[in-house]
XYZ file of C-alpha atoms in Angstrom:
419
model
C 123.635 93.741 79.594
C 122.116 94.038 83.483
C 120.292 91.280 84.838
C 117.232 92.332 86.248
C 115.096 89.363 88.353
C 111.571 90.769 89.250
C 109.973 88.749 91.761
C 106.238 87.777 91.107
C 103.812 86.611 88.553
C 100.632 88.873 88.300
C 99.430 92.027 86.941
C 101.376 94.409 88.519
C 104.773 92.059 87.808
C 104.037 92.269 84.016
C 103.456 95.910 84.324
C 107.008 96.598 85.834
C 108.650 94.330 83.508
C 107.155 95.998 80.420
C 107.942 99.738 81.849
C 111.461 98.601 82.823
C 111.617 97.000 79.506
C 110.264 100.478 78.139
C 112.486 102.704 79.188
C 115.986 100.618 78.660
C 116.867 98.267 76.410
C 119.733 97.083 77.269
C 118.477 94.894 79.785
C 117.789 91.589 80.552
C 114.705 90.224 82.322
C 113.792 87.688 84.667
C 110.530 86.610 86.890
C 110.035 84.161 89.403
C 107.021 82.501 89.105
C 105.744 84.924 86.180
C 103.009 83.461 83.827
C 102.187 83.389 80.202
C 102.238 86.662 79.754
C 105.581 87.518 81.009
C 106.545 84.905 79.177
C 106.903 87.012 76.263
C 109.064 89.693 77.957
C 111.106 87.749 80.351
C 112.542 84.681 80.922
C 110.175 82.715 83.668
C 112.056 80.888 86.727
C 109.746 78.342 88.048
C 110.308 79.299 91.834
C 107.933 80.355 93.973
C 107.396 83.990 95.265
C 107.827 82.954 98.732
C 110.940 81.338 98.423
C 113.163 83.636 100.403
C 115.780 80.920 100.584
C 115.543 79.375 96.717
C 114.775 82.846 95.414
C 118.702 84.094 96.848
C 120.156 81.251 95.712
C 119.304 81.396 92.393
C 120.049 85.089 92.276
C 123.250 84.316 93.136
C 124.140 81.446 91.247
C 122.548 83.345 88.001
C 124.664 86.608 88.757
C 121.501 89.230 88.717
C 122.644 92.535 89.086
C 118.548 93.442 90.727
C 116.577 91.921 92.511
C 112.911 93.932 92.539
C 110.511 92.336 94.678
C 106.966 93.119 94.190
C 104.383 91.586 95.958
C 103.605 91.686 100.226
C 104.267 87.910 101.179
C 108.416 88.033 100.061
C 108.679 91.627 101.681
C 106.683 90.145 104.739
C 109.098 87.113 104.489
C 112.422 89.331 104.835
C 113.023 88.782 101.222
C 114.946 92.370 100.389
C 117.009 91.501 104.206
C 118.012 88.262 103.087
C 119.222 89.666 99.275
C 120.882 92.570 101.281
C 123.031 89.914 103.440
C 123.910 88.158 100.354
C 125.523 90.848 98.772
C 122.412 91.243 95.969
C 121.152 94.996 94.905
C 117.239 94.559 96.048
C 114.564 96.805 95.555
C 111.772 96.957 98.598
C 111.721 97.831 101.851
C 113.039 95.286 104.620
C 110.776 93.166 106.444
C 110.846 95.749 109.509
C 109.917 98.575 107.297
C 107.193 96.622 105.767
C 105.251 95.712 108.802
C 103.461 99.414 107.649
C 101.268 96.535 105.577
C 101.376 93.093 107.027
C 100.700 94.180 109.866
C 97.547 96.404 110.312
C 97.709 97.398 113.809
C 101.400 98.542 113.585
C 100.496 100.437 110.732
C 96.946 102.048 113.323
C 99.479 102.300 116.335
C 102.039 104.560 114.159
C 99.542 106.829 112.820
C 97.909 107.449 116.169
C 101.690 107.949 117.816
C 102.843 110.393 115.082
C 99.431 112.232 114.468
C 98.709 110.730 110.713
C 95.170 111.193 110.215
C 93.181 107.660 110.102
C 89.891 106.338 111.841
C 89.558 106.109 115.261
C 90.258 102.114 116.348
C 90.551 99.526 118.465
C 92.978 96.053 118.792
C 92.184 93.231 119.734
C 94.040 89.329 120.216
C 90.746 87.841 122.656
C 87.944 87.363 120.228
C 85.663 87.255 123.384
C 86.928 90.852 123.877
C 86.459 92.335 120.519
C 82.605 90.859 120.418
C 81.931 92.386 124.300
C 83.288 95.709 122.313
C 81.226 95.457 119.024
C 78.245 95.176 121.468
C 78.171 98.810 122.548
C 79.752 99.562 119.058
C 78.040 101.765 116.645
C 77.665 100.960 113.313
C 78.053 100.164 110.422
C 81.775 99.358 111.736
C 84.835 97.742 110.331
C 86.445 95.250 111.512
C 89.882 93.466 109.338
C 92.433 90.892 110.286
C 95.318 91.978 111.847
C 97.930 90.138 108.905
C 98.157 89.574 104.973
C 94.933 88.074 103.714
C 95.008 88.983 99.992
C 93.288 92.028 99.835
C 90.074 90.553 101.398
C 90.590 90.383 105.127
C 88.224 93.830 105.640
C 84.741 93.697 106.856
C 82.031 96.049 106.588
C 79.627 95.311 108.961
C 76.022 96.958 109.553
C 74.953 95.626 112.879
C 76.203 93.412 115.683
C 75.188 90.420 114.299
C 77.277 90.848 111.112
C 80.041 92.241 113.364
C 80.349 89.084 115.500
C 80.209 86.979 112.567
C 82.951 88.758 111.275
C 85.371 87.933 114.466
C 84.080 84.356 114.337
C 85.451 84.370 110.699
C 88.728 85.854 111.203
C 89.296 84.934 114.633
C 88.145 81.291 115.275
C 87.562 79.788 112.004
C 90.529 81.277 111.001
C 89.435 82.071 107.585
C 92.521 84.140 106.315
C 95.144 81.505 108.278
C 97.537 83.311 110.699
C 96.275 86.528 109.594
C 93.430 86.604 111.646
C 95.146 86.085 115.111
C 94.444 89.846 115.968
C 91.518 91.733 114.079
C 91.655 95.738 114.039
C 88.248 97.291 114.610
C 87.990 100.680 113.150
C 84.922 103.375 112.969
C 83.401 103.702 109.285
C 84.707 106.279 107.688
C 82.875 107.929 103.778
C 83.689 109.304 101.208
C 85.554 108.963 97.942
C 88.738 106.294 98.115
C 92.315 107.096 95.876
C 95.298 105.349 95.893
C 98.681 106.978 96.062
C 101.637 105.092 95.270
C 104.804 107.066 95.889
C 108.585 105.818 95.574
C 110.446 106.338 98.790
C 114.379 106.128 98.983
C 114.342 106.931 103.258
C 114.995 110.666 102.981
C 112.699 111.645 99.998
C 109.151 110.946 98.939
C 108.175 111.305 95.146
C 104.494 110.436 94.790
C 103.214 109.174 91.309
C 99.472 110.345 89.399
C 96.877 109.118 91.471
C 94.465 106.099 91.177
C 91.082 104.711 92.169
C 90.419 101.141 92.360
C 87.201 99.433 91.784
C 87.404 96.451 94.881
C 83.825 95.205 94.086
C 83.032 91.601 91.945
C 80.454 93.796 90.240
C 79.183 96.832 88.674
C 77.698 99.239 90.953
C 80.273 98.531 93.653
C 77.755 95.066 94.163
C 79.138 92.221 95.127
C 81.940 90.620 97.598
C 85.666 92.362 97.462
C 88.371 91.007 95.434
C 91.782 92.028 95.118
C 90.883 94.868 92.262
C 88.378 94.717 89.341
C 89.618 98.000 87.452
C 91.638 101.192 88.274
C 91.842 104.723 86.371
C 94.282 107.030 86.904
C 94.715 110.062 87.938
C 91.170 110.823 90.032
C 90.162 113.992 89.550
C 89.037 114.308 92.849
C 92.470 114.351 94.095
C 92.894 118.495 93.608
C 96.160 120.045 93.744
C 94.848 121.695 97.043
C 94.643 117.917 98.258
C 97.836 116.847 97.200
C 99.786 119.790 98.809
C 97.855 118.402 102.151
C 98.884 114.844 101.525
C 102.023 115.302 100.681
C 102.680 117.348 104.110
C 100.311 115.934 106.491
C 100.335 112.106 105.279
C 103.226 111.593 103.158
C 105.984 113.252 104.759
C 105.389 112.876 108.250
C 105.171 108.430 107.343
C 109.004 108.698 106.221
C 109.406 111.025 109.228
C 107.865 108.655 111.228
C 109.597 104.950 110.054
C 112.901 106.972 110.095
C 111.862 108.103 113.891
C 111.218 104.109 114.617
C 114.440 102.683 113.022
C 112.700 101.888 110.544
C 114.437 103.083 107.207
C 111.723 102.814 104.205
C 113.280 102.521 100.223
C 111.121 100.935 98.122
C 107.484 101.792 97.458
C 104.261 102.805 99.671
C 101.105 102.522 98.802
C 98.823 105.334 100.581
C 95.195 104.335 100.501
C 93.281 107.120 100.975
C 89.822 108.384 101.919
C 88.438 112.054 101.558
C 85.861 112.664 104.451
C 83.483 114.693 105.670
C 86.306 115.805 108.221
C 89.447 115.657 106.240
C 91.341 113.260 104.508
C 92.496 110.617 106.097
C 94.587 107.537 105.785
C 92.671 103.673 105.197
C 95.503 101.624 105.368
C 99.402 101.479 103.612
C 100.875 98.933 101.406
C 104.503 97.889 101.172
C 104.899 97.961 97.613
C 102.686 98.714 94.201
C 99.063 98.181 94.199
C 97.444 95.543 91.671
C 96.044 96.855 89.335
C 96.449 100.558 90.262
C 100.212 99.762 89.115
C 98.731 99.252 85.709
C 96.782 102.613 84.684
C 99.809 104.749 86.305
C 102.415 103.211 84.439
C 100.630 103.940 81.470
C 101.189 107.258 82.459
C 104.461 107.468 83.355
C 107.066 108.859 81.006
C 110.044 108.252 83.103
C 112.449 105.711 82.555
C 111.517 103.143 85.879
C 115.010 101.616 85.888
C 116.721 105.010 86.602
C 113.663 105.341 89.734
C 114.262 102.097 91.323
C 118.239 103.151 90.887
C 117.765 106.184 92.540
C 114.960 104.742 95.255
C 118.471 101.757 96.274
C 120.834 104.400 96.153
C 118.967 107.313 98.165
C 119.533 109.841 95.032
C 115.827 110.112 94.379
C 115.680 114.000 95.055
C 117.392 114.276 91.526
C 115.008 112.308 89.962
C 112.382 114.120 87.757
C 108.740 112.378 87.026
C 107.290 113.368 83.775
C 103.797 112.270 83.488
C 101.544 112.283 80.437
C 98.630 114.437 79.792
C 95.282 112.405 79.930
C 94.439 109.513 81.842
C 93.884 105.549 81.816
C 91.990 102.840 82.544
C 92.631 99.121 83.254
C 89.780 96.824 83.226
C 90.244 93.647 84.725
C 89.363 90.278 82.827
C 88.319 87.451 85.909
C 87.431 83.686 85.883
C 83.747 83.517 85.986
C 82.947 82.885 90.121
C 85.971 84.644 91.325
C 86.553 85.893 94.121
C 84.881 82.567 95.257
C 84.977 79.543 93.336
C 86.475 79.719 89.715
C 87.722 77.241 86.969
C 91.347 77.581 85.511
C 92.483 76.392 82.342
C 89.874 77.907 79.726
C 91.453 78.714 76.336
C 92.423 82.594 75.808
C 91.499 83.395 72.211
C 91.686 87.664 70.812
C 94.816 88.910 72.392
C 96.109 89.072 68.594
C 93.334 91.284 67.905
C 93.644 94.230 70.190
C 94.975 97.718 69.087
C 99.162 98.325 69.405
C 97.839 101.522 71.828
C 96.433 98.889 74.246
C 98.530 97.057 77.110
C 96.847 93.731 77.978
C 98.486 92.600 81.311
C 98.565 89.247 82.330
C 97.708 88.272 85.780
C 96.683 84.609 85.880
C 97.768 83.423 82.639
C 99.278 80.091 81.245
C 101.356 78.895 78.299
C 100.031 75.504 77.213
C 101.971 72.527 75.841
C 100.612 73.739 72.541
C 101.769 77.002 73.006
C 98.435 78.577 73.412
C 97.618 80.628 76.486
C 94.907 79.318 79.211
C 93.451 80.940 82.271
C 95.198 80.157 85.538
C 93.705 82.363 88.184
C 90.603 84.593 89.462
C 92.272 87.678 88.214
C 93.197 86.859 84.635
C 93.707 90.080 82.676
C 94.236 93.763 83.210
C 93.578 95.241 79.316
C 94.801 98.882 80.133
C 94.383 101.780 77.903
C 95.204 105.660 77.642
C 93.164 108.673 76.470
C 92.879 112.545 76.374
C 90.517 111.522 79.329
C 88.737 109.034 81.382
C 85.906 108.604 78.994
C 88.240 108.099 76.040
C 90.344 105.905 77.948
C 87.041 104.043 78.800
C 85.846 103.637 74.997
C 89.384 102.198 74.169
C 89.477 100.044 77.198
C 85.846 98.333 76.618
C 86.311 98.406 72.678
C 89.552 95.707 73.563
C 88.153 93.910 75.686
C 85.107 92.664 73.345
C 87.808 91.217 70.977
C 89.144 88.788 74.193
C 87.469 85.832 74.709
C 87.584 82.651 77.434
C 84.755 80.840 78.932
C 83.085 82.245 82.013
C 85.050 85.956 81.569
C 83.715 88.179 83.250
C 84.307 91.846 84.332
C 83.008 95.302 85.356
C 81.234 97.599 82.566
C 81.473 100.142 84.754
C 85.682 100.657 85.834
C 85.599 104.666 85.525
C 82.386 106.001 85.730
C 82.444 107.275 89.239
């Protein structure tokens, strides 16, 4: 029996857990936090994803044989270094290679240096500076802090006046923490967003189905940006003929250009993309697998994860063979009524019994209470993820679920899909 510890206790953990879980039996499963959810599939280790030093030690002292560690804030940490100097098999990219996502203008300044296509930008650590620049700016313009801020550190601004406001924010009130010490200002780019997350073992890059996330608190893109309301997968607006582009102007030349800066990448990168008027072009990378895009492509996946992440440690991954199903999903994310701003925790989960055998529910902020009943313990509560012969299908299941789950204030997006 293999020990396998996956680091993390949202959406996207759950997801891994139950595809690793999928595809081998004959393992054994661990998560540090986890939540309710995972609860049922693995055995929960109350330490906290950060923990660099308590997460090593425990590893060691409980003999895991993997180490997979899944959100930014560990990788950004040195997590995977730290497991690598204690002798522990880790999968993720070391804190050098993951600087593609905590930190935004390393990310800007390699694309520029190595000819990626992004948006034209600008740097800036004087927050003097970057409001002397938004004044001759033109808009609408974006301007995000530099670090880590949860998926919410990006700022759309129309005019000056929201542009300033925006630096005050990140810069002096230091709204995101440390993240906000630089801010990146970037033109506006348009145009239809997909995600493409793609397993990278340093030499070779094997891209999975594509996704689109839904960022918006509510339907009609309305509303303030959270970390993910919804995701289907794969957008058919990503064409073959813009895959064969991506995979040679965008994906390629990245591992070309970490291996070029020392910077050996195994784990998995998350390509946000955008396809312009002019091309497409890259929005920003991730470190590791989007929440909830991980959700709707692992329901598609028919390959056994455990011999991927194997392969992605071990730099065999050219042998490696996706098989994908035919149709697509959708995840449709269950919040706490108020998120992303203020929410209440704790409210009762009742219906989970209820939905279909077809349908994944995964648990992102979820609790097991003293009377064994699960509560709500975060904004982002549930992902309830189906599959269909297409989007709409996927859709009908999806929504048809999701009426059968109940827990005061729930809400979410009737419209994760449509566009």
């Amino acid at each position: 029996m293999r020990k396998v510890l996956v680091v993390g206790g949202g959406g996207r953990e759950h997801a891994i857990l139950w595809k690793l879980k999928q595809g081998n039996e004959a393992l054994e499963l661990f998560c540090a936090p986890g939540n309710g959810g995972i609860a049922e599939l693995a055995t929960c280790v109350p330490i906290k994803a950060d923990d660099v030093e308590g997460m090593v030690t425990w590893s060691k002292e409980n003999g895991m044989d993997l180490v997979f560690v899944a959100p930014d804030d560990p990788l950004a940490l040195g997590m995977v270094d730290a497991l690598q100097e204690a002798d522990i098999r880790a999968f993720g990219p070391t804190k050098a290679a993951a600087e593609i996502e905590w930190s935004k203008s390393y990310s800007k300044w390699l694309m520029k240096k190595y000819g990626i296509p992004t948006a034209a930008f600008e740097v800036f650590d004087d927050a003097d500076k970057a409001i002397r620049y938004l004044s001759e700016a033109n808009y609408p313009i974006v301007v995000k802090a530099d670090g880590l801020a949860l998926g919410k550190g990006v700022l759309i601004c129309d005019d000056f006046e929201q542009a300033k406001q925006a630096v005050q924010e990140i810069m002096l009130d230091k709204k995101f923490g440390a993240a906000g010490a630089q801010v990146v200002i970037e033109e506006f780019m348009t145009g239809p967003e997909v995600s493409v997350l793609a397993f990278c073992d340093g030499k070779t890059i094997l891209p999975m189905v594509s996704a689109q996330d839904h960022k918006r608190a509510y339907d009609g893109d309305e509303g303030l940006n959270t970390g993910g309301m919804g995701t289907f997968a794969p957008s058919p607006k990503f064409t073959p003929e813009l895959q064969e582009y991506a995979r040679k102007v965008i994906f390629e030349k990245t591992v070309e250009a970490l291996n070029a800066e020392g910077r050996i990448f195994k784990g998995v990168i998350f390509f946000g993309l955008m396809i312009t008027p002019d091309g497409l072009k890259v929005l920003e990378y991730n470190a590791r697998l989007g929440d909830p895009e991980a959700q709707s492509v692992f329901m598609m996946m028919d390959t056994d994860l455990m011999e991927v992440v194997d392969a992605v440690i071990d730099g065999t991954l050219d042998q490696v063979s996706f098989q994908w199903k035919d149709g697509n999903a959708v995840c449709v994310v269950m919040a706490s009524g108020g998120y992303p701003q203020k929410y209440e925790s704790g409210k009762l989960i009742e219906g989970l019994d209820d939905v279909e055998d077809s349908v994944m529910v995964f648990h992102a902020g979820t609790k097991l209470g003293e009377d064994g009943r699960l509560y709500t313990n975060g904004g982002r509560v549930l992902g309830v993820t189906a599959a269909g012969r297409d989007i709409q299908h996927a859709r009908e299941i999806a929504y048809r679920n999701i009426e059968k789950i109940r827990f005061e204030g729930a809400h979410y997006r009737k419209d994760i899909g449509i566009k």
